């Protein structure tokens, strides 16, 4: 079939949905939505529709981004705008059916915003909300709007037209567009994609591979998953274009087995694309053939590293190969030239080809083009997936998009780049978020994790937390990473446990520098970042822990105390009854006292003390026996 | 003749062949660069991180010398304050994770980690701050010929690569991650249950005392000879102590095996000193063997043979004994016993 | 041996072990190389690692199959049809080396005619190997160069062992894969010094260096060298000696380092034969099962207690050195033989030691002429080494073959049934092989660790055969052949094809050779231990 026919059929189907005489319900049913209960919400709608004899379209869509608003749905009534509703539980779903679908009340109090003609609705335009306004949706443009399991939805929204265009271009012309776009690898390394593709094309061998790295392993990161679940075809299309450009015949997607929905979406997408002649033999009659297979990884963090990834695919143990070594574009999978890019990198490509490289390069900063995708988490009001133009400041991300620090606390640090990124303090709030600025500040772009910390976060403890992760995930072959991270972790555990020694900071710095300077792979070479940056920017917290045995953030149990304010205690005995360690004594109606030698700092007394008294407080440092 | 490359190592001008690594070049020139995971028979992996050097010239970087090939004009420094600091940390990490009862270790004085420690030295205060493992890992003594002590293993991977690259057996690999990383057979079962062929090539290459021969005894002198099992004719170096064989190793100078041995070649010599060896001539009298002096036995045999010369006699020689033994035997059959009834077991 | 000697003029490995690493294709037929020649196997595996093709032909799915591009699992005893089938493909597809055949070979026409009976339908039926595999193997062997063939007892220990060997040399000649580095036909010799024992004349028909006893000039040469009159009648071969003992024509037997009770095919026949002789001397290092039958037992030394030389499978003469003093009162074999000779008034046995013996060997043996202890001290030498400045010969037949005409001889072959066939009473084929952990039995059974690694005899049997017989892994069964029976533990494994079982012969407790067949190859007189009809009974 010619692409024009495919396109026409898709357009027709899309138009039919748009002009439906029935109401259409879009449900964010990616993994994030599902874990918030989206499928139950969907079921409620279905049951309500059935019960009430309503004909309506129900479409499962990918993730719009705002996790805090899940389950998130949108409703389009014939002729009306697309209204998004937040936290749509079963109860709220019933109400929406009654009031809005049957009735005429759009329930603005539950609405997040609308897309389309505002008309008389008392609902803000979605894109004008602060949460969205600073965002720029390039990769995400279709998320929440199209059905990822329906290839026609994708095609109707310009899908596969990039491929159609690319296969009519010279291979070098495709590379030129990529170079013009300034696209850099979104896996974290930031290597210019155009140059990598060029190396792939120039590799002499006949047998070449395209591999998509979908081994998203950073704790709390789900950018790639959302792309795979929300628009799997964009990844396939990018890979097919890559295959054509470098002259590869075979593509693999290395995806975590822990992403079952993404795997399903990809499998379905591969079948659909193959059925339509967009993948497989003689793609769109061009004579170019390309296959894509999935490879499910077993969940080792290190397998996200390119050489470990290809070894793992070869059935060997996933361990990075030491430099100097040939680039993957020279010697990758099965020792053949291999173009390895991240999910998001591939996903940008179709639009770049469609709109031209200059379009993307107009977004972002001088050296970091396009948009950046982050999983914004931690102590921020609006957690979720965001896409922003490169160069937006940390402050804009936190305070505009993120809605500020939660619980009215104050900002303390931001950590980017996954578990081996750095923690940056408030003087970096106005740092532009791009590859080079973050690196200069001692952190990195990484693949898109962004954790916000407030005053209740202990920086020593946070370093311990991240190191615990990297230490466990070290591939185990290189001495510095395997043993160095563990010994640093031992010291950090001592420090948060009140057993820190005066020389510990120096020793941490020495081991940390050796680990970063001498480790075998990129993971090891950045493993010490959380420690080195927290010492650099929050040294006083370390000193306080070690020298004064205090944790001002009140996070390290061994370095805090609970005590009862004699002026406030009314002797209600609730705390004494709640104390699991029998550490609280005092007669009824008399002031209670915590025996510090028995106290295990569980915080139960603080939690149980009636709000009207607020007699228990938590203070830094260990109090002497006998209490305050 | 390979192309010659000129570079400088520690201020000394050095020539090397194209394709050689910095480490090989330095070692050949007698310049020691600390290393644990390098072995000249194996592909480099760069895991131990000890052989870092500073390279200046066009390059200016710190790189592992075991994997970096020499190039014309390279200026290499093997000892700089930065490198020494990193090496020292690496060494201390290894020591803290290592069973250090060196005097009780078979590899004592031959241990590569000892050599690194001797060269690099430690920062005692820092070393004392590091923690050792609380629980010792059990020693795998399931194989009748060797033990594996994970507490002495530095995870250089030389055994894994030997088993893979040289033997193509792949009985062992790295298992687990992080600090739990160890060398194990499939399913982490005892070594004897793996597909290990007990060739012992990994023991020979283990740079530390992790893989050691059972009942090891250091020989007082060694003798170069040839293995007596199959037709490969592997060069063998036998270790002798108190007129007994105590060890065997492959002769790297032998073109037949280039130092490699199989399980029989390496461990099979033990039959030589078996208590069942025949130690004196025996003559059967009334159905029982009775010990005899050589003269008595030889006289008896010669006397009987003298009456049975010609075609009534046959001798079967052995493909196990030497050419010289065999030659004399066939000459005996032909020239003394007057018959060509001489054969050996070649057909079996 | 007899096979290659007639077709190529020399019965030994044409190449050097290390040359296998440089071969583009290796055909390993009738050799379980990883178990019997582990160090040769390293070269094969190394070659594969570096991109060489490997064709394995074996009735059993041996370890080497893991590395093979093609595995031809032919029925035991069908080596000739398998190889002839491959050659027919090569000729039909014109992949043969016409100029090599024309310039270096003879008797091609007769050979070509003999291929007529080996059409692929017939070959498939006989061997059980699908035609497409044979075609693929033929193409790979014929188009990759250099090509090496290795084989072992799986080729020779057959009633048609000589035919099998000739089939391999035909194949090499047909494609011109001989006379070059990494290119040739390589019989892997089983024992450490089989090659040497043959070289120095421990064969009934030849003196040292394969000089025939029946040729008058040769006889004269040795008569004048040794100063005695010699017989020009070739003697009896190994297996015939036992027959003669059995029949009574031989009354006196002198056995050196041999344990026929275990190692001889149809061992009970050999045992009976030895019991019949009037006087038997056994010279060995342990009280073997055979020594128990002797009238006099003489204690010999092991390789570690004497000086001398071994010649390995690649014709490499190497120095063996004394490491320890003889255990107890044990003596070197040469010393014992010399002492006997002196008592029998033999002349020329006043050797001062092995070096002097080697001088005599060199003086009488053209291929060893250039070999001396002084030279061996500097390193090993591969014969032919005709002069004292000759560097030795890594591969044979570079310019011409060792045959009288100097040409490689093609040999027409025809399919002949195995000496023994299955029937209703004995429905399974037993084939014997070896364990990596043992070598025969005398030595390795006395190494504790080796007996931990391989502690007992096992009958390998295909799962379907096992379930048909109702036997399970680990169960004891009785294996019965037309000649005897043994009890053995079962190992159910699909490395054996359906209908074929296998055993080793290292264990005195389970004397496998009581079962095997002693029918001989008509030329080489090698027994057909590789094909033997048996039945398995539950115990």
mmCIF file of N, CA and C in Angstrom, chain A residues 265-324:
data_model
loop_
_atom_site.group_PDB
_atom_site.id
_atom_site.type_symbol
_atom_site.label_atom_id
_atom_site.label_comp_id
_atom_site.label_asym_id
_atom_site.label_seq_id
_atom_site.Cartn_x
_atom_site.Cartn_y
_atom_site.Cartn_z
ATOM 1 N N UNK A 265 2.893 -2.864 24.555
ATOM 2 C CA UNK A 265 2.672 -1.784 23.589
ATOM 3 C C UNK A 265 3.618 -1.914 22.393
ATOM 4 N N UNK A 266 4.888 -2.228 22.705
ATOM 5 C CA UNK A 266 5.879 -2.343 21.633
ATOM 6 C C UNK A 266 5.574 -3.534 20.735
ATOM 7 N N UNK A 267 5.237 -4.653 21.360
ATOM 8 C CA UNK A 267 4.927 -5.847 20.555
ATOM 9 C C UNK A 267 3.770 -5.566 19.608
ATOM 10 N N UNK A 268 2.727 -4.942 20.167
ATOM 11 C CA UNK A 268 1.568 -4.627 19.322
ATOM 12 C C UNK A 268 1.967 -3.664 18.206
ATOM 13 N N UNK A 269 2.737 -2.662 18.579
ATOM 14 C CA UNK A 269 3.130 -1.644 17.596
ATOM 15 C C UNK A 269 3.955 -2.266 16.476
ATOM 16 N N UNK A 270 4.853 -3.198 16.835
ATOM 17 C CA UNK A 270 5.672 -3.857 15.809
ATOM 18 C C UNK A 270 4.779 -4.628 14.845
ATOM 19 N N UNK A 271 3.794 -5.330 15.398
ATOM 20 C CA UNK A 271 2.890 -6.081 14.527
ATOM 21 C C UNK A 271 2.106 -5.157 13.591
ATOM 22 N N UNK A 272 1.591 -4.080 14.187
ATOM 23 C CA UNK A 272 0.795 -3.161 13.363
ATOM 24 C C UNK A 272 1.641 -2.550 12.243
ATOM 25 N N UNK A 273 2.812 -2.087 12.600
ATOM 26 C CA UNK A 273 3.666 -1.434 11.601
ATOM 27 C C UNK A 273 4.055 -2.424 10.513
ATOM 28 N N UNK A 274 4.310 -3.676 10.944
ATOM 29 C CA UNK A 274 4.676 -4.697 9.960
ATOM 30 C C UNK A 274 3.500 -4.974 9.025
ATOM 31 N N UNK A 275 2.326 -5.088 9.619
ATOM 32 C CA UNK A 275 1.140 -5.356 8.793
ATOM 33 C C UNK A 275 0.914 -4.260 7.762
ATOM 34 N N UNK A 276 1.254 -3.044 8.115
ATOM 35 C CA UNK A 276 1.017 -1.936 7.184
ATOM 36 C C UNK A 276 2.161 -1.727 6.209
ATOM 37 N N UNK A 277 3.200 -2.550 6.322
ATOM 38 C CA UNK A 277 4.327 -2.400 5.400
ATOM 39 C C UNK A 277 5.256 -1.263 5.780
ATOM 40 N N UNK A 278 5.144 -0.809 7.033
ATOM 41 C CA UNK A 278 6.041 0.254 7.493
ATOM 42 C C UNK A 278 7.300 -0.330 8.135
ATOM 43 N N UNK A 279 7.264 -1.621 8.300
ATOM 44 C CA UNK A 279 8.365 -2.334 8.936
ATOM 45 C C UNK A 279 8.413 -3.698 8.267
ATOM 46 N N UNK A 280 9.614 -4.269 8.168
ATOM 47 C CA UNK A 280 9.727 -5.588 7.543
ATOM 48 C C UNK A 280 10.350 -5.482 6.163
ATOM 49 N N UNK A 281 9.889 -6.356 5.266
ATOM 50 C CA UNK A 281 10.447 -6.402 3.922
ATOM 51 C C UNK A 281 10.003 -5.194 3.091
ATOM 52 N N UNK A 282 10.913 -4.644 2.352
ATOM 53 C CA UNK A 282 10.595 -3.654 1.317
ATOM 54 C C UNK A 282 9.646 -2.569 1.840
ATOM 55 N N UNK A 283 10.135 -1.808 2.789
ATOM 56 C CA UNK A 283 9.296 -0.825 3.473
ATOM 57 C C UNK A 283 8.764 0.244 2.512
ATOM 58 N N UNK A 284 7.450 0.380 2.455
ATOM 59 C CA UNK A 284 6.771 1.346 1.583
ATOM 60 C C UNK A 284 7.281 1.275 0.148
ATOM 61 N N UNK A 285 7.618 0.057 -0.270
ATOM 62 C CA UNK A 285 8.054 -0.142 -1.640
ATOM 63 C C UNK A 285 9.408 0.462 -1.977
ATOM 64 N N UNK A 286 10.189 0.782 -0.929
ATOM 65 C CA UNK A 286 11.466 1.466 -1.181
ATOM 66 C C UNK A 286 12.603 0.495 -1.472
ATOM 67 N N UNK A 287 12.340 -0.796 -1.224
ATOM 68 C CA UNK A 287 13.427 -1.760 -1.361
ATOM 69 C C UNK A 287 14.215 -1.917 -0.079
ATOM 70 N N UNK A 288 14.002 -1.022 0.860
ATOM 71 C CA UNK A 288 14.709 -1.101 2.134
ATOM 72 C C UNK A 288 13.927 -1.994 3.104
ATOM 73 N N UNK A 289 14.642 -2.955 3.708
ATOM 74 C CA UNK A 289 13.985 -3.865 4.643
ATOM 75 C C UNK A 289 14.607 -3.730 6.024
ATOM 76 N N UNK A 290 13.763 -3.811 7.017
ATOM 77 C CA UNK A 290 14.242 -3.631 8.385
ATOM 78 C C UNK A 290 13.302 -4.340 9.342
ATOM 79 N N UNK A 291 13.913 -5.062 10.266
ATOM 80 C CA UNK A 291 13.115 -5.776 11.269
ATOM 81 C C UNK A 291 13.427 -5.226 12.641
ATOM 82 N N UNK A 292 12.461 -5.289 13.528
ATOM 83 C CA UNK A 292 12.718 -4.898 14.918
ATOM 84 C C UNK A 292 12.252 -6.016 15.846
ATOM 85 N N UNK A 293 13.122 -6.386 16.777
ATOM 86 C CA UNK A 293 12.747 -7.380 17.793
ATOM 87 C C UNK A 293 12.952 -6.790 19.178
ATOM 88 N N UNK A 294 12.230 -7.352 20.122
ATOM 89 C CA UNK A 294 12.399 -6.913 21.501
ATOM 90 C C UNK A 294 13.383 -7.823 22.198
ATOM 91 N N UNK A 295 14.158 -7.244 23.089
ATOM 92 C CA UNK A 295 14.995 -8.042 23.976
ATOM 93 C C UNK A 295 14.693 -7.595 25.390
ATOM 94 N N UNK A 296 14.204 -8.504 26.203
ATOM 95 C CA UNK A 296 13.826 -8.102 27.555
ATOM 96 C C UNK A 296 14.980 -8.306 28.528
ATOM 97 N N UNK A 297 15.433 -7.213 29.107
ATOM 98 C CA UNK A 297 16.545 -7.257 30.052
ATOM 99 C C UNK A 297 16.065 -7.718 31.411
ATOM 100 N N UNK A 298 17.013 -8.252 32.175
ATOM 101 C CA UNK A 298 16.642 -8.835 33.466
ATOM 102 C C UNK A 298 16.740 -7.830 34.615
ATOM 103 N N UNK A 299 16.970 -6.575 34.296
ATOM 104 C CA UNK A 299 16.855 -5.564 35.332
ATOM 105 C C UNK A 299 18.124 -5.146 36.022
ATOM 106 N N UNK A 300 19.281 -5.464 35.432
ATOM 107 C CA UNK A 300 20.521 -4.962 36.021
ATOM 108 C C UNK A 300 20.699 -3.506 35.609
ATOM 109 N N UNK A 301 20.931 -2.646 36.598
ATOM 110 C CA UNK A 301 21.093 -1.220 36.324
ATOM 111 C C UNK A 301 22.209 -0.985 35.314
ATOM 112 N N UNK A 302 23.290 -1.730 35.475
ATOM 113 C CA UNK A 302 24.481 -1.497 34.658
ATOM 114 C C UNK A 302 24.232 -1.839 33.185
ATOM 115 N N UNK A 303 23.211 -2.622 32.907
ATOM 116 C CA UNK A 303 22.945 -2.992 31.519
ATOM 117 C C UNK A 303 22.449 -1.813 30.690
ATOM 118 N N UNK A 304 22.218 -0.676 31.325
ATOM 119 C CA UNK A 304 21.929 0.518 30.557
ATOM 120 C C UNK A 304 23.178 1.073 29.892
ATOM 121 N N UNK A 305 24.346 0.650 30.368
ATOM 122 C CA UNK A 305 25.613 1.077 29.766
ATOM 123 C C UNK A 305 25.776 0.339 28.447
ATOM 124 N N UNK A 306 26.247 1.044 27.419
ATOM 125 C CA UNK A 306 26.143 0.480 26.075
ATOM 126 C C UNK A 306 26.827 -0.871 25.909
ATOM 127 N N UNK A 307 28.059 -1.013 26.399
ATOM 128 C CA UNK A 307 28.765 -2.279 26.154
ATOM 129 C C UNK A 307 28.190 -3.404 27.005
ATOM 130 N N UNK A 308 27.738 -3.057 28.214
ATOM 131 C CA UNK A 308 27.110 -4.085 29.053
ATOM 132 C C UNK A 308 25.808 -4.529 28.409
ATOM 133 N N UNK A 309 25.113 -3.570 27.831
ATOM 134 C CA UNK A 309 23.835 -3.867 27.177
ATOM 135 C C UNK A 309 24.032 -4.841 26.014
ATOM 136 N N UNK A 310 25.012 -4.561 25.182
ATOM 137 C CA UNK A 310 25.190 -5.455 24.030
ATOM 138 C C UNK A 310 25.689 -6.827 24.476
ATOM 139 N N UNK A 311 26.553 -6.863 25.497
ATOM 140 C CA UNK A 311 27.002 -8.169 25.997
ATOM 141 C C UNK A 311 25.816 -8.963 26.527
ATOM 142 N N UNK A 312 24.959 -8.264 27.242
ATOM 143 C CA UNK A 312 23.785 -8.931 27.796
ATOM 144 C C UNK A 312 22.917 -9.501 26.684
ATOM 145 N N UNK A 313 22.815 -8.745 25.584
ATOM 146 C CA UNK A 313 22.023 -9.243 24.455
ATOM 147 C C UNK A 313 22.665 -10.459 23.803
ATOM 148 N N UNK A 314 23.993 -10.537 23.913
ATOM 149 C CA UNK A 314 24.690 -11.686 23.326
ATOM 150 C C UNK A 314 24.594 -12.912 24.227
ATOM 151 N N UNK A 315 23.908 -12.747 25.349
ATOM 152 C CA UNK A 315 23.752 -13.884 26.253
ATOM 153 C C UNK A 315 24.877 -13.989 27.253
ATOM 154 N N UNK A 316 25.685 -12.958 27.338
ATOM 155 C CA UNK A 316 26.779 -12.997 28.304
ATOM 156 C C UNK A 316 26.430 -12.112 29.484
ATOM 157 N N UNK A 317 27.301 -12.097 30.473
ATOM 158 C CA UNK A 317 27.047 -11.284 31.640
ATOM 159 C C UNK A 317 27.202 -9.818 31.264
ATOM 160 N N UNK A 318 26.238 -9.011 31.657
ATOM 161 C CA UNK A 318 26.272 -7.597 31.318
ATOM 162 C C UNK A 318 27.288 -6.844 32.160
ATOM 163 N N UNK A 319 28.466 -6.661 31.613
ATOM 164 C CA UNK A 319 29.492 -5.887 32.307
ATOM 165 C C UNK A 319 30.133 -4.942 31.297
ATOM 166 N N UNK A 320 30.302 -3.680 31.683
ATOM 167 C CA UNK A 320 30.879 -2.733 30.734
ATOM 168 C C UNK A 320 32.290 -3.144 30.329
ATOM 169 N N UNK A 321 32.653 -2.771 29.105
ATOM 170 C CA UNK A 321 34.018 -3.002 28.650
ATOM 171 C C UNK A 321 34.833 -1.741 28.916
ATOM 172 N N UNK A 322 36.052 -1.945 29.310
ATOM 173 C CA UNK A 322 36.894 -0.808 29.681
ATOM 174 C C UNK A 322 37.384 -0.057 28.443
ATOM 175 N N UNK A 323 37.548 1.221 28.597
ATOM 176 C CA UNK A 323 38.209 2.029 27.567
ATOM 177 C C UNK A 323 39.712 1.876 27.761
ATOM 178 N N UNK A 324 40.503 2.029 26.735
ATOM 179 C CA UNK A 324 40.096 2.293 25.360
ATOM 180 C C UNK A 324 39.498 1.058 24.689
#
